[in-house]
PDB file of C-alpha atoms in Angstrom:
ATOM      1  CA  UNK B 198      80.569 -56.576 -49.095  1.00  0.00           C
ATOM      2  CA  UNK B 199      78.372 -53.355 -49.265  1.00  0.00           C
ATOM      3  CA  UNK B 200      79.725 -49.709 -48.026  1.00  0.00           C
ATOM      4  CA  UNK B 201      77.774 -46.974 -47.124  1.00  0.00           C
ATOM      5  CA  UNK B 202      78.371 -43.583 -47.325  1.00  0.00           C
ATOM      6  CA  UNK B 203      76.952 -40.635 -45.353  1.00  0.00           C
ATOM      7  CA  UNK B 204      77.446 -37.118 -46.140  1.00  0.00           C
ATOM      8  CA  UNK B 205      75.549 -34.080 -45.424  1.00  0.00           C
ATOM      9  CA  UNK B 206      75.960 -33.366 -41.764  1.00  0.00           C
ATOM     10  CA  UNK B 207      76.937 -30.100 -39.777  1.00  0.00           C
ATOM     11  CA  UNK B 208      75.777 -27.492 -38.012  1.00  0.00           C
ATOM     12  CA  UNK B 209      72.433 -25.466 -38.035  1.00  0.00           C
ATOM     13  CA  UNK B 210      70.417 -22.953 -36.151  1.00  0.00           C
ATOM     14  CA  UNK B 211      67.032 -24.008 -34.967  1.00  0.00           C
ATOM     15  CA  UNK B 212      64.742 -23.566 -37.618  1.00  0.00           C
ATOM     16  CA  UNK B 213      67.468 -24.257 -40.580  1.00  0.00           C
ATOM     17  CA  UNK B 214      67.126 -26.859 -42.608  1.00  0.00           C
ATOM     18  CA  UNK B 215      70.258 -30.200 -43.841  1.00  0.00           C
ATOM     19  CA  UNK B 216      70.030 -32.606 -45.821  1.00  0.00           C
ATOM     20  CA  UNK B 217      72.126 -36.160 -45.313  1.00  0.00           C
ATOM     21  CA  UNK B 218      73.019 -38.044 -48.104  1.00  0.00           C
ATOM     22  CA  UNK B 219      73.859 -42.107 -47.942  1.00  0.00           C
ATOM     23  CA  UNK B 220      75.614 -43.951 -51.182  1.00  0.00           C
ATOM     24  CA  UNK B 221      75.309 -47.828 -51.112  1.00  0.00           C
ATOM     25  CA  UNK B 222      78.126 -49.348 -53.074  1.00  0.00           C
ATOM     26  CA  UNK B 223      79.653 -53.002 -53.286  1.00  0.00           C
ATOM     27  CA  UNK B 224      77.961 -56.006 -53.982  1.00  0.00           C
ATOM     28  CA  UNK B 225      74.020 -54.637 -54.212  1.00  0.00           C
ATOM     29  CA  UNK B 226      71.508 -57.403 -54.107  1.00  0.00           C
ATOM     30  CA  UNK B 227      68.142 -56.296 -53.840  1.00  0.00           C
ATOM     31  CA  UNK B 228      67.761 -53.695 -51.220  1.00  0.00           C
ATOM     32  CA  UNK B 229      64.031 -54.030 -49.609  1.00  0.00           C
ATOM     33  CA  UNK B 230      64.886 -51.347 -47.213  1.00  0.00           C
ATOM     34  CA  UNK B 231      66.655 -48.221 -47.175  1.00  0.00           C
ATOM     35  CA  UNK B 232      66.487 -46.265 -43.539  1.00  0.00           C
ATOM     36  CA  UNK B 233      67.841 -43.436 -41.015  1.00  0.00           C
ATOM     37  CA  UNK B 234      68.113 -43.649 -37.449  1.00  0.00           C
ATOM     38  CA  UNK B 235      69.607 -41.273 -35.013  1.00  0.00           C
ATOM     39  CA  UNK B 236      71.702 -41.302 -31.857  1.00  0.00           C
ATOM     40  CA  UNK B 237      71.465 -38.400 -29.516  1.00  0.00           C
ATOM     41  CA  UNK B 238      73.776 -38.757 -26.164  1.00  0.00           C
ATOM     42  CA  UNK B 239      72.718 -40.850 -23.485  1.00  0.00           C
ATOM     43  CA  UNK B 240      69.563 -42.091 -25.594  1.00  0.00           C
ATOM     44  CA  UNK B 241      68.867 -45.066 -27.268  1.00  0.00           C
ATOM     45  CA  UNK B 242      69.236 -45.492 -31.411  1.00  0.00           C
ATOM     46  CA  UNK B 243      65.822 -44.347 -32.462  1.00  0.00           C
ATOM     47  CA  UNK B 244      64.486 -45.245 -36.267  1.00  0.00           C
ATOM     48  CA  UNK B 245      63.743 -41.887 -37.535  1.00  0.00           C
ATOM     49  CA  UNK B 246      62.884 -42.329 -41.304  1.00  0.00           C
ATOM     50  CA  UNK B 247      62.190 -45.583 -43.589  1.00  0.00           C
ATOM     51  CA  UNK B 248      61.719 -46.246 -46.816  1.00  0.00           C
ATOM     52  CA  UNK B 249      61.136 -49.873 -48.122  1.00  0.00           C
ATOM     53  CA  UNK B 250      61.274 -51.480 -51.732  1.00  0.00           C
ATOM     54  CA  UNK B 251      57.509 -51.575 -52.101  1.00  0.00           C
ATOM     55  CA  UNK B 252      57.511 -47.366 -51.759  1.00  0.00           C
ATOM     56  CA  UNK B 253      55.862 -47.136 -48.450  1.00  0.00           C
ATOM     57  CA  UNK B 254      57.445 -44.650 -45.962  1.00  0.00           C
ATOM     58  CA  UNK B 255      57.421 -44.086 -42.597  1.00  0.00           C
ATOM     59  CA  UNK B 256      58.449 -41.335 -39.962  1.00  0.00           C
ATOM     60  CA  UNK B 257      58.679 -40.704 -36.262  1.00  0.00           C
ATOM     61  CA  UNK B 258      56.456 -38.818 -34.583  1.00  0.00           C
ATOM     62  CA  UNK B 259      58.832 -36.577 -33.598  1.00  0.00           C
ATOM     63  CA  UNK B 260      60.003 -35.413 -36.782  1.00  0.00           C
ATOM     64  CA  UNK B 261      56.644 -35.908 -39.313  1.00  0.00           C
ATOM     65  CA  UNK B 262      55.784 -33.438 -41.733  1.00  0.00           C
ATOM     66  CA  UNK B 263      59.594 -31.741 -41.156  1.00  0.00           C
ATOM     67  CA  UNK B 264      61.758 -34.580 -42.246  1.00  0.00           C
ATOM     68  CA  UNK B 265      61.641 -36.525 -45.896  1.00  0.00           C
ATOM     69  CA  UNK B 266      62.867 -39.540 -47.090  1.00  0.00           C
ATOM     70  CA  UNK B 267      63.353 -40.163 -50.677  1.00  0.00           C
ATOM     71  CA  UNK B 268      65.528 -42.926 -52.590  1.00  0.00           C
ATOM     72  CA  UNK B 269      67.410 -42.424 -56.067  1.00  0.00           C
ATOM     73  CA  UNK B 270      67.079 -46.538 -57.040  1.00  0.00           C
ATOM     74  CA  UNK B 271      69.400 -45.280 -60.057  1.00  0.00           C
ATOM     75  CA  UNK B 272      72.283 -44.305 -57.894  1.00  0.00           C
ATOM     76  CA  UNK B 273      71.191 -46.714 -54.712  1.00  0.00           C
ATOM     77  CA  UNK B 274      71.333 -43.516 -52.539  1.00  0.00           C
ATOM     78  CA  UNK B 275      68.702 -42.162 -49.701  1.00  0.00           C
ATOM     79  CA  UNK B 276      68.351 -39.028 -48.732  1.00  0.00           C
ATOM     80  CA  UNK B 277      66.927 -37.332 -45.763  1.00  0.00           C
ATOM     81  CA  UNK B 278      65.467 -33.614 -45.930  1.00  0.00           C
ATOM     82  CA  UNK B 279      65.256 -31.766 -42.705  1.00  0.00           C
ATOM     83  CA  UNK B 280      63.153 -29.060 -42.298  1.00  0.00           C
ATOM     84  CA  UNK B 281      62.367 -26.449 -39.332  1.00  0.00           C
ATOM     85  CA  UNK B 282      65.295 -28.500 -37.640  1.00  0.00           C
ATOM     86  CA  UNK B 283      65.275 -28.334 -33.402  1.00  0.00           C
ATOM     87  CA  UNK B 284      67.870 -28.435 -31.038  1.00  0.00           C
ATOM     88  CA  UNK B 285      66.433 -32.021 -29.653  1.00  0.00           C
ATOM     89  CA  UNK B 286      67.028 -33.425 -33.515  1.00  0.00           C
ATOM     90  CA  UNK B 287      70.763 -32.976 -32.750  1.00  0.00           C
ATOM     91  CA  UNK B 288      72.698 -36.925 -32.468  1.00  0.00           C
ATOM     92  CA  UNK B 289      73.933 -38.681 -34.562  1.00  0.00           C
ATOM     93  CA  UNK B 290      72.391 -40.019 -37.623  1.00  0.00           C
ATOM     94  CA  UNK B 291      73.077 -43.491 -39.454  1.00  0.00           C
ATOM     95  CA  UNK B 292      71.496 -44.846 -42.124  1.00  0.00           C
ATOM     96  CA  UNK B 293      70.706 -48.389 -42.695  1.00  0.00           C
ATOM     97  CA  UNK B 294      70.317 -50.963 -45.404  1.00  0.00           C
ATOM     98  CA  UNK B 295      68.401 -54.261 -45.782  1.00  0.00           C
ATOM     99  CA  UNK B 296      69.060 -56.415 -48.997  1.00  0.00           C
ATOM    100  CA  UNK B 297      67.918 -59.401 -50.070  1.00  0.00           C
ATOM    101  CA  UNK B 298      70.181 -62.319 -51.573  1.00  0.00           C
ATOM    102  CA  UNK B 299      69.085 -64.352 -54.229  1.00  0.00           C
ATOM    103  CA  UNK B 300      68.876 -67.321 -52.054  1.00  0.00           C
ATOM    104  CA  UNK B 301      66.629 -65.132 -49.417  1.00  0.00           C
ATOM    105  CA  UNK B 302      69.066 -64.068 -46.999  1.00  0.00           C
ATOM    106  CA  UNK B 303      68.420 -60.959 -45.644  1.00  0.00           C
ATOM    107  CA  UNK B 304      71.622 -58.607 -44.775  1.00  0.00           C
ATOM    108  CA  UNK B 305      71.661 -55.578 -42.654  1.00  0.00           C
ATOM    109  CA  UNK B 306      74.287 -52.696 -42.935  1.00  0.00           C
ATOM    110  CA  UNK B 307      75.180 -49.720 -41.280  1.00  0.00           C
ATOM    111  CA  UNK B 308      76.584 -46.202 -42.663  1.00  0.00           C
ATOM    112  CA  UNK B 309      79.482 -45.006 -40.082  1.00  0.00           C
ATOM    113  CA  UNK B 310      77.044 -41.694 -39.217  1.00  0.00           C
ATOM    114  CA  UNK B 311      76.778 -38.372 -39.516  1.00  0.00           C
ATOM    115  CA  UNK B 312      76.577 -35.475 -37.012  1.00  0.00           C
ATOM    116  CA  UNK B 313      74.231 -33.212 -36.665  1.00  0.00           C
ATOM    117  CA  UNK B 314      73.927 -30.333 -34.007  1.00  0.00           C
ATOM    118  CA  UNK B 315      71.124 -28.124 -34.028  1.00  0.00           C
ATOM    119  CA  UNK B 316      72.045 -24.738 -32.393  1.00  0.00           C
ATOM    120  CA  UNK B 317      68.978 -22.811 -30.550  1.00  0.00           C
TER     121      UNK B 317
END
């Protein structure tokens, strides 16, 4: 079984700046992608930031050239900066994991989320 761990959430004023934190523990096979989505009220789950095994990245629109998503492979962690944050980035934000088994299973897991309100 893998665990995930979020940390980093809170409050911010528009314009401020978080950053979320996600620990993968447990049974690690090989993780080909490491992920955040976010939540907001009433909206659908919305892939925000990704990160895959082959170091290619990939953002949202909505948040490029504010938000960053790095991986420490040493401590099987991902990060998420966020920069010149805006009162629509507030929701809820999960991160996600994709490992491969030896036998080429793939696995998906979910962090339990963090929240993050943006204040204007």
């Amino acid at each position: 079984q893998v665990q995930l761990v979020e940390s980093g959430g809170g409050l911010v004023q528009a314009g401020g700046s978080l950053r979320l934190s996600c620990a993968a523990s447990g049974r690690i096979a090989s993780i080909t992608v490491m992920a955040w989505y976010r939540q907001a009220p009433g909206k659908q789950r919305e892939l925000v930031a990704t990160s895959t095994s082959d170091d290619n990245m990939a953002y949202a629109d909505s948040v490029k050239g504010r938000f960053t998503i790095s991986i420490d492979n040493a401590k099987n962690t991902v990060y998420l900066q966020m920069n010149s944050l805006k009162p629509e980035d507030t929701a809820i934000y999960l991160c996600f994991v994709r490992l491969k088994s030896s036998s080429s299973y793939y696995w998906d897991y979910w962090g339990q989320g963090t929240q993050v309100t943006v204040s204007s």
